[in-house]
Amino acid sequence: MADGRATARPDTLTVEEPLEIRVGGVPLTVTMRTPGDDFDLAVGFLVGEGVVRRASDVAGIRYCAGATADGVNTYNVLDVHLAPGVAPPDPSLERNFYTTSSCGLCGKASLDAVRTASTWSVRDDPLRVGLPVLSSLPDKLRAAQRVFDRTGGLHAAGLFSATGDLLCLREDVGRHNAVDKVVGWASRANWLPIAGTVLMVSGRASFELVQKAVMAGIPMLAAVSAPSSLAAELAAEMGLTLVGFLRGTSMNVYTGAHRLGLVAAAV
């Protein structure tokens, strides 16, 4: 419908399907995701849970054959095999066995369960990013979103160098999935911690995205929209630089302003 006139035409929609992640054959979680880069998604998810800390922690990943009762492989069930000596996910996390595409933390039993101890500290990461470089990232992220151009319904996460070079971009119907895919890509490339980089996301900066950045060793998270109060609190606690409302030369710097060469003026 446009200008009061109805027309019929095909429309391209974002694909959303469930992905069940198993570890050693044991079901861990189900997330609604856009198919593609599923191995990266699974590994990135496990990095965020503190299970995977290096590429060698994962012995193998496979789609489960015969995932349905009639033996059909749906490519919607993954089994991750951890290397000998790598501890499986802690049952005390008590994550509900379902996660929507909009929120990856809905099943966490408590806030304390989310504050997983990170293997690396981002507080002392020497990353410095110039304001012109940071201001250029939203446009670079948007320009690289190939699927968004066709559907208009995907979130994006991009990993950038200190000089603004795009290192990896992933799209997904869920913002947390897009970040997991970026982190999983880096992990499988044996790049943990992901030091000296900026994680740019197309939506808001939630508590969970700050948590995922910290767990991956990423020292700066920038978003085109607002952060939550808990996201800012965690960023300050962990020493992560958090930038919100990044649009052109306008931005709000909530924590870690020193990485942008800024000094807050007294109010």
Short mmCIF file of C-alpha atoms in Angstrom, two decimals:
data_model
loop_
_atom_site.label_atom_id
_atom_site.label_comp_id
_atom_site.label_asym_id
_atom_site.label_seq_id
_atom_site.Cartn_x
_atom_site.Cartn_y
_atom_site.Cartn_z
CA MET A 1 0.00 0.00 0.00
CA ALA A 2 1.38 3.39 -1.02
CA ASP A 3 -0.40 6.72 -1.37
CA GLY A 4 -3.70 4.95 -0.77
CA ARG A 5 -3.20 2.54 -3.68
CA ALA A 6 -2.88 -1.20 -3.17
CA THR A 7 -0.51 -3.26 -5.31
CA ALA A 8 0.51 -6.92 -5.22
CA ARG A 9 4.18 -7.86 -5.65
CA PRO A 10 6.70 -10.32 -4.21
CA ASP A 11 8.72 -9.17 -1.21
CA THR A 12 12.01 -10.54 0.11
CA LEU A 13 11.79 -11.46 3.78
CA THR A 14 14.50 -12.19 6.32
CA VAL A 15 14.85 -15.92 7.00
CA GLU A 16 14.42 -16.88 10.65
CA GLU A 17 14.84 -20.47 11.79
CA PRO A 18 15.71 -22.18 15.08
CA LEU A 19 19.21 -23.45 15.73
CA GLU A 20 19.73 -25.98 18.51
CA ILE A 21 23.27 -25.99 19.88
CA ARG A 22 24.47 -29.16 21.55
CA VAL A 23 27.78 -29.71 23.31
CA GLY A 24 29.01 -33.27 23.29
CA GLY A 25 25.54 -34.45 22.30
CA VAL A 26 23.86 -32.65 25.22
CA PRO A 27 21.35 -29.92 24.25
CA LEU A 28 22.43 -26.51 25.52
CA THR A 29 20.22 -23.87 23.93
CA VAL A 30 17.99 -22.98 21.00
CA THR A 31 18.27 -19.61 19.34
CA MET A 32 16.23 -18.10 16.54
CA ARG A 33 18.70 -17.04 13.87
CA THR A 34 19.24 -16.27 10.20
CA PRO A 35 20.89 -19.39 8.71
CA GLY A 36 24.49 -18.92 7.66
CA ASP A 37 27.81 -18.92 9.52
CA ASP A 38 26.26 -21.35 12.00
CA PHE A 39 29.61 -22.78 13.12
CA ASP A 40 30.82 -19.26 13.92
CA LEU A 41 27.59 -18.60 15.79
CA ALA A 42 27.97 -21.71 17.96
CA VAL A 43 31.62 -21.03 18.80
CA GLY A 44 30.96 -17.35 19.50
CA PHE A 45 28.13 -18.32 21.82
CA LEU A 46 30.46 -20.64 23.74
CA VAL A 47 33.11 -17.92 23.98
CA GLY A 48 30.48 -15.69 25.57
CA GLU A 49 29.67 -18.42 28.06
CA GLY A 50 33.33 -18.79 29.03
CA VAL A 51 33.50 -22.35 27.67
CA VAL A 52 35.81 -21.68 24.70
CA ARG A 53 38.95 -19.59 25.25
CA ARG A 54 41.07 -20.59 22.25
CA ALA A 55 40.59 -22.26 18.87
CA SER A 56 42.06 -25.53 20.13
CA ASP A 57 39.26 -25.85 22.71
CA VAL A 58 36.95 -27.00 19.90
CA ALA A 59 37.71 -30.45 18.52
CA GLY A 60 34.96 -30.40 15.91
CA ILE A 61 31.51 -29.15 14.90
CA ARG A 62 28.93 -30.94 12.80
CA TYR A 63 25.31 -30.71 11.80
CA CYS A 64 23.38 -33.56 13.35
CA ALA A 65 22.32 -36.10 10.74
CA GLY A 66 18.85 -37.49 11.25
CA ALA A 67 17.80 -34.52 13.33
CA THR A 68 14.12 -35.37 12.85
CA ALA A 69 12.18 -38.54 13.63
CA ASP A 70 12.20 -39.53 9.95
CA GLY A 71 15.97 -39.11 9.70
CA VAL A 72 16.05 -35.82 7.80
CA ASN A 73 18.95 -33.45 8.42
CA THR A 74 17.37 -30.03 8.92
CA TYR A 75 20.73 -28.24 9.30
CA ASN A 76 19.14 -26.61 12.34
CA VAL A 77 20.91 -28.77 14.96
CA LEU A 78 24.63 -28.40 15.67
CA ASP A 79 26.81 -30.52 17.93
CA VAL A 80 30.05 -29.00 19.20
CA HIS A 81 32.73 -31.41 20.43
CA LEU A 82 35.15 -29.91 22.91
CA ALA A 83 38.79 -30.91 23.08
CA PRO A 84 39.86 -33.31 25.86
CA GLY A 85 40.21 -31.47 29.14
CA VAL A 86 37.90 -28.58 28.21
CA ALA A 87 35.10 -28.34 30.75
CA PRO A 88 31.54 -28.43 29.37
CA PRO A 89 29.10 -25.58 30.04
CA ASP A 90 28.32 -25.08 33.72
CA PRO A 91 24.81 -26.43 34.48
CA SER A 92 24.41 -23.73 37.13
CA LEU A 93 23.96 -21.13 34.38
CA GLU A 94 20.40 -22.45 34.14
CA ARG A 95 19.75 -20.99 30.72
CA ASN A 96 16.26 -21.77 29.50
CA PHE A 97 16.24 -24.06 26.50
CA TYR A 98 14.96 -21.34 24.18
CA THR A 99 16.27 -17.94 23.16
CA THR A 100 14.43 -15.46 20.98
CA SER A 101 16.12 -13.60 18.16
CA SER A 102 15.76 -10.32 20.05
CA CYS A 103 17.25 -11.29 23.41
CA GLY A 104 19.95 -13.81 24.18
CA LEU A 105 19.70 -13.38 27.94
CA CYS A 106 16.04 -14.01 28.59
CA GLY A 107 16.78 -17.42 30.08
CA LYS A 108 19.54 -16.40 32.48
CA ALA A 109 18.61 -17.31 36.03
CA SER A 110 20.08 -14.16 37.56
CA LEU A 111 22.33 -11.20 36.88
CA ASP A 112 25.11 -12.87 38.85
CA ALA A 113 25.06 -15.81 36.43
CA VAL A 114 25.75 -13.44 33.54
CA ARG A 115 28.87 -11.92 35.10
CA THR A 116 31.04 -14.74 33.87
CA ALA A 117 34.71 -14.29 34.72
CA SER A 118 36.53 -13.32 31.54
CA THR A 119 39.81 -14.91 30.60
CA TRP A 120 41.18 -11.54 29.52
CA SER A 121 41.00 -8.00 30.84
CA VAL A 122 40.19 -5.22 28.39
CA ARG A 123 40.96 -2.46 30.88
CA ASP A 124 44.63 -2.12 29.91
CA ASP A 125 44.15 -2.56 26.16
CA PRO A 126 46.15 0.29 24.57
CA LEU A 127 43.67 0.81 21.70
CA ARG A 128 43.29 4.42 20.58
CA VAL A 129 40.82 5.46 17.89
CA GLY A 130 40.59 8.89 16.29
CA LEU A 131 37.18 10.56 16.26
CA PRO A 132 37.09 10.80 12.42
CA VAL A 133 37.72 7.04 12.23
CA LEU A 134 34.99 6.25 14.75
CA SER A 135 32.54 8.57 13.00
CA SER A 136 33.08 6.70 9.72
CA LEU A 137 32.17 3.27 11.09
CA PRO A 138 28.33 3.41 10.86
CA ASP A 139 28.47 4.22 7.14
CA LYS A 140 31.04 1.50 6.53
CA LEU A 141 28.90 -1.00 8.42
CA ARG A 142 25.76 -0.05 6.51
CA ALA A 143 27.55 -0.18 3.14
CA ALA A 144 28.68 -3.75 3.82
CA GLN A 145 25.19 -5.04 4.74
CA ARG A 146 24.32 -6.95 1.58
CA VAL A 147 21.30 -8.84 2.94
CA PHE A 148 19.85 -5.77 4.65
CA ASP A 149 19.63 -4.08 1.27
CA ARG A 150 17.23 -6.80 0.11
CA THR A 151 15.18 -7.27 3.29
CA GLY A 152 15.61 -4.29 5.62
CA GLY A 153 15.20 -6.67 8.54
CA LEU A 154 18.65 -7.65 9.81
CA HIS A 155 21.02 -6.49 12.50
CA ALA A 156 24.72 -6.22 11.75
CA ALA A 157 27.91 -6.47 13.76
CA GLY A 158 31.23 -5.40 12.33
CA LEU A 159 34.75 -5.78 13.69
CA PHE A 160 37.03 -2.87 12.79
CA SER A 161 40.71 -2.12 13.25
CA ALA A 162 41.95 1.02 15.00
CA THR A 163 42.35 2.65 11.58
CA GLY A 164 38.77 1.85 10.52
CA ASP A 165 39.41 -1.18 8.32
CA LEU A 166 36.52 -3.66 8.28
CA LEU A 167 37.83 -7.04 9.42
CA CYS A 168 34.61 -9.02 9.61
CA LEU A 169 30.90 -8.35 9.19
CA ARG A 170 28.00 -10.62 10.02
CA GLU A 171 24.23 -10.10 9.70
CA ASP A 172 21.46 -11.83 11.60
CA VAL A 173 17.87 -11.36 12.67
CA GLY A 174 19.20 -11.29 16.25
CA ARG A 175 21.75 -8.65 17.29
CA HIS A 176 23.35 -11.07 19.76
CA ASN A 177 23.68 -13.70 17.03
CA ALA A 178 25.44 -11.24 14.72
CA VAL A 179 27.98 -10.54 17.46
CA ASP A 180 28.40 -14.26 18.20
CA LYS A 181 29.12 -14.87 14.52
CA VAL A 182 31.84 -12.21 14.52
CA VAL A 183 33.39 -13.54 17.74
CA GLY A 184 33.18 -17.12 16.49
CA TRP A 185 34.88 -16.16 13.23
CA ALA A 186 37.76 -14.62 15.16
CA SER A 187 37.98 -17.55 17.56
CA ARG A 188 38.13 -20.12 14.78
CA ALA A 189 40.90 -18.01 13.20
CA ASN A 190 42.79 -18.40 16.50
CA TRP A 191 42.35 -14.71 17.35
CA LEU A 192 41.41 -14.60 21.00
CA PRO A 193 41.55 -12.21 22.71
CA ILE A 194 40.37 -9.89 19.94
CA ALA A 195 42.50 -7.04 21.24
CA GLY A 196 42.95 -3.65 19.60
CA THR A 197 39.61 -3.65 17.78
CA VAL A 198 36.23 -1.91 17.75
CA LEU A 199 32.95 -3.82 17.66
CA MET A 200 30.29 -1.77 15.84
CA VAL A 201 26.63 -2.83 16.05
CA SER A 202 23.65 -1.55 14.10
CA GLY A 203 21.20 -1.43 17.00
CA ARG A 204 21.34 -0.67 20.69
CA ALA A 205 24.11 -1.69 23.08
CA SER A 206 22.57 -4.11 25.53
CA PHE A 207 24.15 -5.58 28.66
CA GLU A 208 24.62 -8.85 26.79
CA LEU A 209 26.59 -7.26 23.95
CA VAL A 210 28.95 -5.60 26.43
CA GLN A 211 29.36 -8.97 28.11
CA LYS A 212 30.14 -10.68 24.81
CA ALA A 213 32.70 -8.01 23.89
CA VAL A 214 34.45 -8.33 27.25
CA MET A 215 34.47 -12.13 27.08
CA ALA A 216 36.10 -11.93 23.64
CA GLY A 217 38.69 -9.36 24.75
CA ILE A 218 37.30 -6.53 22.58
CA PRO A 219 38.07 -3.16 24.23
CA MET A 220 35.53 -0.91 22.47
CA LEU A 221 31.83 -1.29 21.62
CA ALA A 222 30.04 1.32 19.52
CA ALA A 223 26.35 1.38 18.65
CA VAL A 224 24.11 3.57 16.52
CA SER A 225 21.46 3.51 19.25
CA ALA A 226 21.28 3.72 23.02
CA PRO A 227 22.95 1.53 25.62
CA SER A 228 21.09 0.28 28.65
CA SER A 229 22.01 1.38 32.17
CA LEU A 230 23.32 -2.11 32.93
CA ALA A 231 25.43 -2.06 29.78
CA ALA A 232 27.09 1.19 30.88
CA GLU A 233 27.57 -0.15 34.39
CA LEU A 234 29.26 -3.32 33.17
CA ALA A 235 31.41 -1.39 30.67
CA ALA A 236 32.67 0.91 33.43
CA GLU A 237 33.31 -2.03 35.73
CA MET A 238 35.30 -3.93 33.11
CA GLY A 239 37.18 -1.00 31.54
CA LEU A 240 35.48 -1.22 28.13
CA THR A 241 34.90 1.89 26.04
CA LEU A 242 31.18 2.23 25.31
CA VAL A 243 29.86 4.62 22.67
CA GLY A 244 26.18 5.07 21.84
CA PHE A 245 24.11 7.15 19.42
CA LEU A 246 27.04 7.11 16.98
CA ARG A 247 25.66 8.98 13.99
CA GLY A 248 28.02 10.99 11.88
CA THR A 249 30.12 13.25 14.09
CA SER A 250 27.58 13.03 16.92
CA MET A 251 27.98 10.43 19.67
CA ASN A 252 27.64 9.82 23.39
CA VAL A 253 30.72 8.38 25.10
CA TYR A 254 29.63 6.62 28.28
CA THR A 255 32.85 4.95 29.43
CA GLY A 256 36.51 4.77 28.43
CA ALA A 257 36.72 8.22 26.81
CA HIS A 258 40.53 8.10 27.06
CA ARG A 259 40.64 5.71 24.08
CA LEU A 260 39.20 8.52 21.96
CA GLY A 261 41.56 11.14 23.34
CA LEU A 262 38.74 12.82 25.26
CA VAL A 263 38.75 14.27 28.74
CA ALA A 264 35.37 14.91 30.32
CA ALA A 265 34.84 18.55 31.28
CA ALA A 266 33.63 19.33 34.80
CA VAL A 267 29.91 20.09 35.02
#
